[in-house]
GROMACS .gro file of C-alpha atoms in nm:
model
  311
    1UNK     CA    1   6.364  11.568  -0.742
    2UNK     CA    2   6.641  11.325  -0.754
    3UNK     CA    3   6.899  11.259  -0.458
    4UNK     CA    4   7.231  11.355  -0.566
    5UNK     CA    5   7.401  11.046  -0.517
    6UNK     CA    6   7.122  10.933  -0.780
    7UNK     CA    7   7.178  11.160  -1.020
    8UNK     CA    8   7.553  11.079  -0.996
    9UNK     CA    9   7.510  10.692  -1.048
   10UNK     CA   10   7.281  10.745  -1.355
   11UNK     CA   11   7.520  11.017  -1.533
   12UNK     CA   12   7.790  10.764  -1.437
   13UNK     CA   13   7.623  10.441  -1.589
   14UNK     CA   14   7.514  10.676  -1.914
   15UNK     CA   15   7.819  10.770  -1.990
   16UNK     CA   16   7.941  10.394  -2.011
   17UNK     CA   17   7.693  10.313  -2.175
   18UNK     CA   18   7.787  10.613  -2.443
   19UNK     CA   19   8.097  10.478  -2.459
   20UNK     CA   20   7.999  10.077  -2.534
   21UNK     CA   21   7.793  10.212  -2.789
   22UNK     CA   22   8.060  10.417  -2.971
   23UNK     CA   23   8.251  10.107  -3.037
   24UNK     CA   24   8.027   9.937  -3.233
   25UNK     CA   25   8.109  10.204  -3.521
   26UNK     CA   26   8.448  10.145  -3.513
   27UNK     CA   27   8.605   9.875  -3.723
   28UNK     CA   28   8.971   9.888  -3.557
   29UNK     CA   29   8.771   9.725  -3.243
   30UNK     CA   30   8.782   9.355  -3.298
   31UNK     CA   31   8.611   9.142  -3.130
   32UNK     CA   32   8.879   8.989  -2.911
   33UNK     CA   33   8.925   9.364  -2.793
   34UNK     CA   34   8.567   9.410  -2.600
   35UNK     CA   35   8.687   9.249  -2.261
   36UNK     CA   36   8.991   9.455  -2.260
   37UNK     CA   37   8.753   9.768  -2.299
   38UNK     CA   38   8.502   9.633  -2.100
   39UNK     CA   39   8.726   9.550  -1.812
   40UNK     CA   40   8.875   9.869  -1.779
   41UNK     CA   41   8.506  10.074  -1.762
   42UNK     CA   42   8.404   9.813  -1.486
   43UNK     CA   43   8.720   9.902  -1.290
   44UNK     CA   44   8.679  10.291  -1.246
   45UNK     CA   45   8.501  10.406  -0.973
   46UNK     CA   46   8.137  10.433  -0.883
   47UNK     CA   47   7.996  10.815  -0.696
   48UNK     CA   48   7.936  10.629  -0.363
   49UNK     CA   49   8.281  10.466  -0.365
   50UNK     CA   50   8.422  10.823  -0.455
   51UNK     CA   51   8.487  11.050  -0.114
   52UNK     CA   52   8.372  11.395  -0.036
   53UNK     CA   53   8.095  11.387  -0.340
   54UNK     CA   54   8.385  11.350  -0.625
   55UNK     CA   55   8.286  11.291  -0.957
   56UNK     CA   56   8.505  11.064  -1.248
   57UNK     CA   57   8.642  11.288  -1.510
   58UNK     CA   58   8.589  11.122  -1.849
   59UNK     CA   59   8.747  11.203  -2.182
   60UNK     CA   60   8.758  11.032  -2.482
   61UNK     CA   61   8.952  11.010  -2.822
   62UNK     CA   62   8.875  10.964  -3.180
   63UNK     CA   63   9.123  10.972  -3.455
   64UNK     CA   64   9.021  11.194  -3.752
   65UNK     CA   65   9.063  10.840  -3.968
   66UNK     CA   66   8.923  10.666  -3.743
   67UNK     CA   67   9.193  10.448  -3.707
   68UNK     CA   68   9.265  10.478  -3.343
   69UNK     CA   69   9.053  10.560  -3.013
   70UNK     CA   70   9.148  10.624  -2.639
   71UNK     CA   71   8.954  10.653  -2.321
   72UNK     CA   72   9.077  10.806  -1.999
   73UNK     CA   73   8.904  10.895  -1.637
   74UNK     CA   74   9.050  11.018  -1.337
   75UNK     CA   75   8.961  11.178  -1.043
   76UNK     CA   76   9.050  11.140  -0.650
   77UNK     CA   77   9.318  10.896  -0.573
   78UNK     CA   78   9.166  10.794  -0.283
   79UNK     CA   79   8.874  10.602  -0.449
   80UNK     CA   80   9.049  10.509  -0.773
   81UNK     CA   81   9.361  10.371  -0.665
   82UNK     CA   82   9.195  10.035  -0.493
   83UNK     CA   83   9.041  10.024  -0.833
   84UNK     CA   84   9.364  10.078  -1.077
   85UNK     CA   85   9.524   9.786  -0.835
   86UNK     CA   86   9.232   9.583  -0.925
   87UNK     CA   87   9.276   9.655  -1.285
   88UNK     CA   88   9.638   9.594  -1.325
   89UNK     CA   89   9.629   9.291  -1.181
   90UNK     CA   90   9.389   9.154  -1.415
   91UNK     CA   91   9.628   9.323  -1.685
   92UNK     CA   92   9.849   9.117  -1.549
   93UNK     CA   93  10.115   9.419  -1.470
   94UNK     CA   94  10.506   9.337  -1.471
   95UNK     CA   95  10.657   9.396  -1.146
   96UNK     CA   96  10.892   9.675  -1.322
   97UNK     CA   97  10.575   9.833  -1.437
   98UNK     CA   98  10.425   9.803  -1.084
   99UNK     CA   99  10.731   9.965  -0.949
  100UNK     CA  100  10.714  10.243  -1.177
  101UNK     CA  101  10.391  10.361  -1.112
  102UNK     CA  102  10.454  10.306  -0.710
  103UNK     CA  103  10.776  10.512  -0.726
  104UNK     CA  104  10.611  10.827  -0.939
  105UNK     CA  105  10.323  10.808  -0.733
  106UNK     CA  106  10.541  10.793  -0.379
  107UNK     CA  107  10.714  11.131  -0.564
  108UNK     CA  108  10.466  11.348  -0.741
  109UNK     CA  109  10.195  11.272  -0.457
  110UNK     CA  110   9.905  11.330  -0.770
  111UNK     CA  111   9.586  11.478  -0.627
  112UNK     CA  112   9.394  11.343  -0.942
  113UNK     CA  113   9.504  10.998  -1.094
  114UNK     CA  114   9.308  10.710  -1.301
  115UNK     CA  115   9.404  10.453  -1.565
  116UNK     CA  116   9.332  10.525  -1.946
  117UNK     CA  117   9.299  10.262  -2.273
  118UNK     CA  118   9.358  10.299  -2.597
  119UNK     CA  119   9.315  10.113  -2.942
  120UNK     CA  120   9.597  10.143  -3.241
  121UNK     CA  121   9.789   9.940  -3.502
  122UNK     CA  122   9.585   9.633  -3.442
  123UNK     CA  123   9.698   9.661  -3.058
  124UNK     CA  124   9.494   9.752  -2.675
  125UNK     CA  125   9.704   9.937  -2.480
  126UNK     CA  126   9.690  10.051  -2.109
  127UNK     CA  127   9.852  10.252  -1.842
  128UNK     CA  128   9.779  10.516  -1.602
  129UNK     CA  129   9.777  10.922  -1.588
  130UNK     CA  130   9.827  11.186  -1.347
  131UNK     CA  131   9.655  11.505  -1.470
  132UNK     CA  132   9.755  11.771  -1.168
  133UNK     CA  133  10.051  11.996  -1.237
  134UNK     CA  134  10.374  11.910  -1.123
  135UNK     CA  135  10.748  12.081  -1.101
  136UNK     CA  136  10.936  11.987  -1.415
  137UNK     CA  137  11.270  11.954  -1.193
  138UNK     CA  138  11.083  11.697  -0.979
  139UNK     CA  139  10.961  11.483  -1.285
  140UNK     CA  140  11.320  11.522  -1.449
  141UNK     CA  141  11.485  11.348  -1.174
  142UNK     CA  142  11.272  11.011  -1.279
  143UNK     CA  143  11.376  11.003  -1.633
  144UNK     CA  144  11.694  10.774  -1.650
  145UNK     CA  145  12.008  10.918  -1.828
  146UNK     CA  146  11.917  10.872  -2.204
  147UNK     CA  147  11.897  11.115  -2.555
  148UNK     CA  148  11.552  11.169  -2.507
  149UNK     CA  149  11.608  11.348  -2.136
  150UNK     CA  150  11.847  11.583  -2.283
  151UNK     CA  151  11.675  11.707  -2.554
  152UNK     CA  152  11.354  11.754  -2.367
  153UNK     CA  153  11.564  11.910  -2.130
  154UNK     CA  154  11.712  12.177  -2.370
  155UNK     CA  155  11.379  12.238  -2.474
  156UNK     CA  156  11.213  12.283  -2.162
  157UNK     CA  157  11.518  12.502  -2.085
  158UNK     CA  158  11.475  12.738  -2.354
  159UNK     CA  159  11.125  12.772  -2.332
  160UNK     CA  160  11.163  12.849  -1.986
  161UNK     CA  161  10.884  12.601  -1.880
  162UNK     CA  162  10.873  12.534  -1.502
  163UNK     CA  163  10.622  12.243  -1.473
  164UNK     CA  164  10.418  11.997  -1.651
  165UNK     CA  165  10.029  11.944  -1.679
  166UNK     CA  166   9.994  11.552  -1.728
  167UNK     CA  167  10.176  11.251  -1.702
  168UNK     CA  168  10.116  10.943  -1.865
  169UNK     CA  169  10.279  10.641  -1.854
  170UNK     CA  170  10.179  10.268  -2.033
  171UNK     CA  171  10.237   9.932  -1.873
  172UNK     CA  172  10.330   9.580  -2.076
  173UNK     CA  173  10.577   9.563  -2.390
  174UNK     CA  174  10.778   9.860  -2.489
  175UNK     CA  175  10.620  10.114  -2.269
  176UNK     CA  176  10.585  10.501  -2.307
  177UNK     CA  177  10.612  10.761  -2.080
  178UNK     CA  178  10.421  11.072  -2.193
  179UNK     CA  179  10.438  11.453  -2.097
  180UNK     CA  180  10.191  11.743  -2.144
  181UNK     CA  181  10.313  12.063  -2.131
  182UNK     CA  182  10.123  12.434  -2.147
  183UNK     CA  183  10.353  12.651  -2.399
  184UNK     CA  184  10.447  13.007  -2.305
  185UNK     CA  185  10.275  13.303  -2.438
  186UNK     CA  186  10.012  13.528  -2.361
  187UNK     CA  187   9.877  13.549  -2.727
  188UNK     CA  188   9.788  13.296  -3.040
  189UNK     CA  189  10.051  13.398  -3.211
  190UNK     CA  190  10.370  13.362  -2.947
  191UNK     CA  191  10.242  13.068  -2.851
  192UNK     CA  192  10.215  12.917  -3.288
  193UNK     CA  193  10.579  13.047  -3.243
  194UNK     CA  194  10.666  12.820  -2.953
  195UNK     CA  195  10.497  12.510  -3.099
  196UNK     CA  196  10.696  12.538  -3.431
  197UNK     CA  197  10.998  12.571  -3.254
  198UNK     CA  198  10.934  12.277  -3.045
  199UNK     CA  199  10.851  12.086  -3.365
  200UNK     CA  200  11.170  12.195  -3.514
  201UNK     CA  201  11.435  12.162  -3.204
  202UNK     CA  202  11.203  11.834  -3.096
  203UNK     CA  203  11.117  11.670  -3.453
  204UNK     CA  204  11.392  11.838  -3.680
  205UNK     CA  205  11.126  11.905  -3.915
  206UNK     CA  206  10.947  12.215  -3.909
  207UNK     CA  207  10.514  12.231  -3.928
  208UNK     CA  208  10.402  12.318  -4.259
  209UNK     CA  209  10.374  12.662  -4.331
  210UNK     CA  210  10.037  12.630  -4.439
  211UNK     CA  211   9.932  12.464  -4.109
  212UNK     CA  212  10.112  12.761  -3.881
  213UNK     CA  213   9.864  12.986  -4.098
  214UNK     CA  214   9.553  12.812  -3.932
  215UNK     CA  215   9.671  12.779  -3.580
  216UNK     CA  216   9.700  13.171  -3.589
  217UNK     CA  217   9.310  13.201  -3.688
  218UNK     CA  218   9.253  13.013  -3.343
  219UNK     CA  219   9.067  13.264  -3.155
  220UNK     CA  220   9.174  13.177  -2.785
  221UNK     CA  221   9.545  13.109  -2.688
  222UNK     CA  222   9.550  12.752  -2.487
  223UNK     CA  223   9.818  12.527  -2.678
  224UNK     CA  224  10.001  12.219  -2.549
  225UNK     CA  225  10.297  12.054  -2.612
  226UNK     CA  226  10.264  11.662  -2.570
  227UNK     CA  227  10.627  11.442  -2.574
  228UNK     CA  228  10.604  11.064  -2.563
  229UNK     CA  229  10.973  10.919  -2.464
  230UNK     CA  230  11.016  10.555  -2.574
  231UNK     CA  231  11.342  10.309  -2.548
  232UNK     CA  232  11.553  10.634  -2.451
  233UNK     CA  233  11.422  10.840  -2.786
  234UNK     CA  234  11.117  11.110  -2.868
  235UNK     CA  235  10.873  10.854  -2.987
  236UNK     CA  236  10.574  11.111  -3.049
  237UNK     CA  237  10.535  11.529  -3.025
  238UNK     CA  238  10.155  11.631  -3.104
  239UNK     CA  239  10.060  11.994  -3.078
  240UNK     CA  240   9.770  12.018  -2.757
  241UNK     CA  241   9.517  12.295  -2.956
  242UNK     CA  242   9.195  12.389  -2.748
  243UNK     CA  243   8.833  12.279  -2.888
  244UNK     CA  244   8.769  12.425  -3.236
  245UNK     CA  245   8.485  12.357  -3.426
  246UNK     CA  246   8.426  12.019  -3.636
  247UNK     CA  247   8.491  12.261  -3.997
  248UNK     CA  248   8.846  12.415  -3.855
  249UNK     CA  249   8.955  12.033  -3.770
  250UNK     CA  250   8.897  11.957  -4.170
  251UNK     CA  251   9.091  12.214  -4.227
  252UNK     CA  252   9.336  12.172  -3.983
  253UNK     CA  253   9.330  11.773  -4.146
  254UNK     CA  254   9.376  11.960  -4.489
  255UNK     CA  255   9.687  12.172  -4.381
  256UNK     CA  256   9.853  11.863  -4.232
  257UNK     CA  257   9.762  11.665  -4.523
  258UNK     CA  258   9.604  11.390  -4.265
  259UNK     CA  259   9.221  11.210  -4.382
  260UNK     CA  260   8.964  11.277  -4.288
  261UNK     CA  261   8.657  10.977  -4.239
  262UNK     CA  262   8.305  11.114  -4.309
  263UNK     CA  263   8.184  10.936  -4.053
  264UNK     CA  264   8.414  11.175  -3.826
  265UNK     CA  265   8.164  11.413  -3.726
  266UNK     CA  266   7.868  11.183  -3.654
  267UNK     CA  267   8.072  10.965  -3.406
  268UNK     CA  268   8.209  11.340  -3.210
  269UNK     CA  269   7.846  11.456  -3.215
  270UNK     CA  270   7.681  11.088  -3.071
  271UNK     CA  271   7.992  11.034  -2.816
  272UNK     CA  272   7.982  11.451  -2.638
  273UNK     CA  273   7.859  11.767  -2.614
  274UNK     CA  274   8.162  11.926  -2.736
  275UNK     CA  275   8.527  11.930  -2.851
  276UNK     CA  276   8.728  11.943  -2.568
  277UNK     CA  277   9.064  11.963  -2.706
  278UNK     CA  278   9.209  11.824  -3.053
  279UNK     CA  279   9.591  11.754  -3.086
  280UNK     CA  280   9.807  11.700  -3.405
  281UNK     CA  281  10.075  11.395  -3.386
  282UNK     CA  282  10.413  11.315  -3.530
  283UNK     CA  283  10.555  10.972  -3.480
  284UNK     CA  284  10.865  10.991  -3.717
  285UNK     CA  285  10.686  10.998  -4.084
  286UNK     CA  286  10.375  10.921  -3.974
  287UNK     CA  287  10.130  11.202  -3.881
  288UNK     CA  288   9.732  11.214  -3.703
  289UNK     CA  289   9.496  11.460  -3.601
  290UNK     CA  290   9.309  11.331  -3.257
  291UNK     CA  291   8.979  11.466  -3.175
  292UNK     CA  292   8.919  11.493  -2.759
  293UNK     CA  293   8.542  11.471  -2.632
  294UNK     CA  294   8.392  11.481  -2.259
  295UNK     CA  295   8.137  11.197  -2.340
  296UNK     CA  296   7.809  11.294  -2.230
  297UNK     CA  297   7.526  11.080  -2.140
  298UNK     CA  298   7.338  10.877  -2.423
  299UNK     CA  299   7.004  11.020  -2.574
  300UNK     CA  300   6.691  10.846  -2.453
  301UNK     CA  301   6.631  10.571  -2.659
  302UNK     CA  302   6.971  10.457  -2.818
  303UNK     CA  303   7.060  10.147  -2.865
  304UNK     CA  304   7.215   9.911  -2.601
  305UNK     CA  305   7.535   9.736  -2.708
  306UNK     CA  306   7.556   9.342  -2.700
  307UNK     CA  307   7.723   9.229  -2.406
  308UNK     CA  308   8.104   9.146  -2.488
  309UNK     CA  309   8.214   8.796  -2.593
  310UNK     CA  310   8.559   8.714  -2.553
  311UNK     CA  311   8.719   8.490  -2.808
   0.00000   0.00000   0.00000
């Protein structure tokens, strides 16, 4: 039988490894990327330098056209913030950005905090997460006075939303702050009616009729809001849906008129055990479905990735 602490390090080292491995199947990673994404998996945490037996939190993201991935961990502040100080210095973090995440973190007090990493439009990009709830009039006194802040504040308003579930926030050139909210509603259907009036008051475009049909087949109510605020202005609203299964994303894909790679469903099975959440994205006319995974620890056997080179 294996000591705990054992166990931990091996699931931990796995799951990197499950990660590396992914990458190799994606052709948005160039080359020049793998130090980036290497650098930020050798800056998160290890079990013993976590306290009280406290595990990392993984979750990773595939687009449905494969033409954008994310990772993010988090877990105790305590034994990831000497890390993400680490990491952002090698990121080479702005002083503003610094700031920023001292000043939120001085305010909110986050019980569970990490960085996160992404890949789009050619680009890495970083930044950090809290992912404990928080009192939306706390986290409205840190937006600055701008359009974005007052229509998120309507919004909130009518929905009568009293706190938020994440928040995100990127460091470097034109950086995003990001909000997750849970929508109201006991039931599938009231909360399909909240999202498509936050689409509507949020986007000023309605979700396609067909595509408000197949959110109300989802079996379990559990639906997000996510708002991205960049430059003053609603950069991004994606509709948070629980797991569903691999066939209801191609439909959901199909509704939202958004491709689908066959190589989609290989790539969610090889990287997790399961769909942890999927969300649907509007970025003015652009639109994406993004599949969530817990990555879970590679197969015996599978191939080791080639160490990273940088250019």
């Amino acid at each position: 039988m294996s000591h705990p602490l054992e166990s931990a390090l091996n699931r931990a080292l796995s799951i990197r490894l499950n990660l590396q491995i992914t990458l190799s199947s994606l052709s948005i990673v160039e080359e020049w990327m793998d130090i980036h994404l290497d650098r930020w998996l050798e800056h998160l945490p290890m079990p013993h330098e976590l306290p009280d037996g406290g595990q990392v939190s993984y979750l990773a993201m595939i687009g449905s056209d494969l033409r954008r991935m994310w990772w993010g961990a988090w877990g105790d502040p305590r034994g990831f913030v000497p890390k993400m100080v680490d990491y952002f210095k090698l990121c080479n973090i702005a002083k503003s950005d610094a700031a920023v995440l001292d000043q939120i973190g001085e305010v909110l007090e986050p019980r569970l905090v990490g960085p996160w990493i992404g890949v789009w439009g050619g680009k890495v990009t970083t930044g950090w997460h809290f992912l404990d709830p928080h009192a939306w009039s706390v986290v409205e006194t840190m937006f600055g006075t701008h359009e974005a802040k007052y229509q998120l504040k309507k919004w909130i308003a009518d929905a009568q939303i009293e706190r938020i579930e994440r928040f995100a926030q990127s460091i470097g050139d034109a950086p995003f702050t990001e909000i997750e909210v849970a929508l109201p509603g006991d039931t599938v259907d009231a909360q399909v009616d909240a999202l498509t009036a936050a689409f509507t008051q949020l986007t000023g475009a309605p979700l396609a009729p067909a595509m408000v049909g197949g959110l109300r087949t989802i079996t379990a109510p559990g639906f997000g809001l996510v708002v991205r605020v960049r430059g003053g202005k609603i950069a991004r609203v994606a509709a948070a849906l629980p797991g569903i299964a691999l066939d209801d994303i191609h439909r959901l894909c199909a509704d939202a008129q958004v491709t689908v790679e066959p190589k989609l469903a290989k790539l969610v099975g090889a990287l997790g055990e399961g769909i942890a959440r999927v969300e649907y994205g509007r970025a003015g006319d652009r639109a994406g479905v993004d599949v969530y995974v817990e990555p879970a620890q590679t197969a015996p056997g599978a191939d080791t990735p080639a160490p990273a080179q940088a250019n």
